[in-house]
mmCIF file of C-alpha atoms in Angstrom:
data_model
loop_
_atom_site.group_PDB
_atom_site.id
_atom_site.type_symbol
_atom_site.label_atom_id
_atom_site.label_comp_id
_atom_site.label_asym_id
_atom_site.label_seq_id
_atom_site.Cartn_x
_atom_site.Cartn_y
_atom_site.Cartn_z
ATOM 1 C CA MET A 174 52.510 14.556 138.940
ATOM 2 C CA PRO A 175 51.106 18.471 138.392
ATOM 3 C CA THR A 176 51.907 20.995 136.344
ATOM 4 C CA ARG A 177 51.989 24.398 138.150
ATOM 5 C CA SER A 178 52.013 27.729 136.363
ATOM 6 C CA ALA A 179 53.249 31.318 137.098
ATOM 7 C CA ARG A 180 52.426 34.185 134.377
ATOM 8 C CA THR A 181 53.814 37.359 134.244
ATOM 9 C CA THR A 182 52.827 40.584 132.245
ATOM 10 C CA TRP A 183 54.978 43.127 130.807
ATOM 11 C CA ALA A 184 54.772 46.651 129.283
ATOM 12 C CA GLY A 185 57.983 48.706 127.907
ATOM 13 C CA GLY A 186 61.217 48.050 127.695
ATOM 14 C CA LEU A 187 64.040 46.277 129.905
ATOM 15 C CA GLN A 188 65.055 49.706 131.408
ATOM 16 C CA ASP A 189 61.842 51.778 131.475
ATOM 17 C CA GLY A 190 59.300 48.943 132.000
ATOM 18 C CA SER A 191 58.036 46.798 134.412
ATOM 19 C CA GLY A 192 55.700 43.685 135.279
ATOM 20 C CA GLN A 193 53.810 42.066 137.332
ATOM 21 C CA VAL A 194 54.337 38.163 138.201
ATOM 22 C CA GLU A 195 51.397 36.024 139.157
ATOM 23 C CA LEU A 196 51.625 32.480 140.885
ATOM 24 C CA VAL A 197 48.521 31.219 138.981
ATOM 25 C CA SER A 198 48.320 27.840 140.248
ATOM 26 C CA SER A 199 47.916 28.505 143.743
ATOM 27 C CA LYS A 200 46.580 31.749 143.735
ATOM 28 C CA VAL A 201 48.839 33.221 146.444
ATOM 29 C CA GLY A 202 49.567 36.327 144.703
ATOM 30 C CA LYS A 203 50.951 39.064 142.592
ATOM 31 C CA PHE A 204 54.383 40.519 142.896
ATOM 32 C CA ASP A 205 56.004 43.553 140.571
ATOM 33 C CA VAL A 206 59.276 42.987 138.792
ATOM 34 C CA SER A 207 61.253 45.582 137.068
ATOM 35 C CA PHE A 208 64.931 45.234 135.831
ATOM 36 C CA PRO A 209 66.224 48.323 137.930
ATOM 37 C CA ARG A 210 64.965 47.052 140.814
ATOM 38 C CA ARG A 211 66.055 43.400 139.785
ATOM 39 C CA VAL A 212 69.749 44.706 139.764
ATOM 40 C CA ALA A 213 69.703 47.360 142.687
ATOM 41 C CA ASP A 214 71.622 46.772 145.827
ATOM 42 C CA THR A 215 68.366 46.762 147.903
ATOM 43 C CA ALA A 216 65.175 44.476 147.208
ATOM 44 C CA GLU A 217 62.032 46.583 146.346
ATOM 45 C CA GLY A 218 60.032 43.858 145.288
ATOM 46 C CA THR A 219 60.538 40.421 144.216
ATOM 47 C CA SER A 220 62.889 39.294 141.284
ATOM 48 C CA PRO A 221 63.353 36.115 139.218
ATOM 49 C CA GLU A 222 66.398 35.327 141.482
ATOM 50 C CA GLU A 223 64.526 35.693 144.900
ATOM 51 C CA LEU A 224 61.814 33.651 143.073
ATOM 52 C CA ILE A 225 64.436 30.720 142.478
ATOM 53 C CA ALA A 226 65.554 30.843 145.924
ATOM 54 C CA ALA A 227 62.129 30.738 147.231
ATOM 55 C CA ALA A 228 62.113 27.528 144.928
ATOM 56 C CA HIS A 229 65.390 26.164 145.897
ATOM 57 C CA SER A 230 64.802 26.481 149.672
ATOM 58 C CA SER A 231 61.766 25.005 150.092
ATOM 59 C CA CYS A 232 62.623 22.172 147.453
ATOM 60 C CA TYR A 233 65.888 21.390 149.552
ATOM 61 C CA SER A 234 64.257 21.232 152.587
ATOM 62 C CA MET A 235 61.711 18.646 151.371
ATOM 63 C CA ALA A 236 64.761 16.530 149.880
ATOM 64 C CA LEU A 237 66.985 16.664 152.904
ATOM 65 C CA SER A 238 64.212 15.381 155.272
ATOM 66 C CA ALA A 239 63.724 12.537 152.975
ATOM 67 C CA GLU A 240 67.496 11.963 152.947
ATOM 68 C CA ILE A 241 67.909 11.838 156.607
ATOM 69 C CA ALA A 242 65.044 9.979 157.003
ATOM 70 C CA ASN A 243 66.835 7.600 154.851
ATOM 71 C CA ALA A 244 70.067 7.611 156.660
ATOM 72 C CA GLY A 245 67.902 6.350 159.599
ATOM 73 C CA GLY A 246 67.623 9.670 161.122
ATOM 74 C CA THR A 247 64.770 11.916 162.193
ATOM 75 C CA PRO A 248 64.692 15.329 161.165
ATOM 76 C CA GLU A 249 62.847 17.548 163.900
ATOM 77 C CA SER A 250 63.627 21.228 162.265
ATOM 78 C CA LEU A 251 65.512 22.437 159.281
ATOM 79 C CA ASP A 252 66.570 26.314 158.326
ATOM 80 C CA VAL A 253 67.509 26.308 154.972
ATOM 81 C CA THR A 254 68.280 29.728 153.247
ATOM 82 C CA ALA A 255 69.238 29.929 149.301
ATOM 83 C CA ASP A 256 71.177 32.869 148.169
ATOM 84 C CA VAL A 257 70.981 33.487 144.266
ATOM 85 C CA THR A 258 73.565 35.683 142.556
ATOM 86 C CA LEU A 259 72.808 37.254 139.484
ATOM 87 C CA GLY A 260 76.273 38.466 137.922
ATOM 88 C CA PRO A 261 77.847 39.265 134.260
ATOM 89 C CA ASP A 262 77.896 36.139 131.818
ATOM 90 C CA PRO A 263 81.033 35.956 129.951
ATOM 91 C CA GLU A 264 79.152 35.655 126.882
ATOM 92 C CA GLY A 265 76.864 38.731 127.125
ATOM 93 C CA GLY A 266 74.306 39.428 129.480
ATOM 94 C CA PHE A 267 73.593 38.124 132.570
ATOM 95 C CA ARG A 268 73.560 34.668 134.338
ATOM 96 C CA ILE A 269 72.993 33.123 137.946
ATOM 97 C CA SER A 270 76.746 32.853 138.743
ATOM 98 C CA LYS A 271 76.209 31.108 142.184
ATOM 99 C CA ILE A 272 73.674 29.886 144.546
ATOM 100 C CA LYS A 273 74.713 29.089 148.258
ATOM 101 C CA LEU A 274 72.617 26.916 150.432
ATOM 102 C CA THR A 275 72.879 27.241 154.012
ATOM 103 C CA VAL A 276 71.550 24.679 156.456
ATOM 104 C CA ARG A 277 71.050 24.464 160.001
ATOM 105 C CA ALA A 278 69.471 21.512 161.355
ATOM 106 C CA VAL A 279 68.045 19.496 164.369
ATOM 107 C CA ALA A 280 68.074 16.128 163.599
ATOM 108 C CA SER A 281 68.190 12.789 165.998
ATOM 109 C CA GLY A 282 69.432 9.428 165.072
ATOM 110 C CA ILE A 283 72.258 10.691 163.031
ATOM 111 C CA GLY A 284 75.700 11.872 163.470
ATOM 112 C CA ALA A 285 77.492 14.734 161.767
ATOM 113 C CA GLU A 286 78.967 12.734 159.258
ATOM 114 C CA GLY A 287 75.805 11.130 158.131
ATOM 115 C CA PHE A 288 74.193 14.393 158.345
ATOM 116 C CA TYR A 289 76.575 16.058 155.725
ATOM 117 C CA ALA A 290 76.147 12.879 153.676
ATOM 118 C CA ALA A 291 72.424 13.292 153.756
ATOM 119 C CA ALA A 292 72.615 16.929 152.922
ATOM 120 C CA THR A 293 74.737 16.540 149.832
ATOM 121 C CA ALA A 294 72.330 13.725 148.746
ATOM 122 C CA ALA A 295 69.691 16.216 149.001
ATOM 123 C CA LYS A 296 71.684 19.013 147.276
ATOM 124 C CA HIS A 297 72.141 16.612 144.159
ATOM 125 C CA GLY A 298 68.659 14.985 144.304
ATOM 126 C CA CYS A 299 66.557 18.072 144.673
ATOM 127 C CA PRO A 300 64.377 18.449 141.791
ATOM 128 C CA VAL A 301 65.123 22.248 141.556
ATOM 129 C CA SER A 302 68.771 21.618 142.153
ATOM 130 C CA LYS A 303 68.695 19.302 139.213
ATOM 131 C CA ALA A 304 67.080 22.093 137.187
ATOM 132 C CA LEU A 305 69.696 24.361 138.134
ATOM 133 C CA ALA A 306 72.842 22.238 137.374
ATOM 134 C CA GLY A 307 73.883 24.735 134.897
ATOM 135 C CA VAL A 308 74.837 27.331 137.645
ATOM 136 C CA ALA A 309 78.746 27.107 137.998
ATOM 137 C CA GLU A 310 79.069 27.631 141.793
ATOM 138 C CA VAL A 311 76.343 25.814 143.792
ATOM 139 C CA GLU A 312 78.059 26.169 147.392
ATOM 140 C CA LEU A 313 76.524 23.982 150.514
ATOM 141 C CA ASP A 314 77.066 25.013 154.015
ATOM 142 C CA ALA A 315 75.283 22.300 156.292
ATOM 143 C CA GLU A 316 75.351 21.782 160.039
ATOM 144 C CA ILE A 317 73.742 19.619 162.312
ATOM 145 C CA ILE A 318 73.261 21.409 165.762
#
């Protein structure tokens, strides 16, 4: 299996510094990052949490597609949002305190109960979900429409 790479260059301290994340493997782009923008109420530039959300929503979509098919259904369309929350760590500093996966799916050949079982299996089986197993709360809101 392939290894994918990203690289960050950083200059300065935490509060006054800034960096740039480069998606090395895909060469898709470079994105500015800074701590003040990371913890701001509005997003200006990307953050590690947004990049984790992108990884989780895309990985989960693939896993759910496979789980629906394994259950005998046909996935037609999936709309997956991952909301990743940064919060204080009781032991000091910060941690990812919550992830919410919101799924709206169109799938044939599978009922609501089978779909929810597939959605739950995908939540536990997706490689990014496994990597994020240390997050205290991972909520799933999955609905077949």
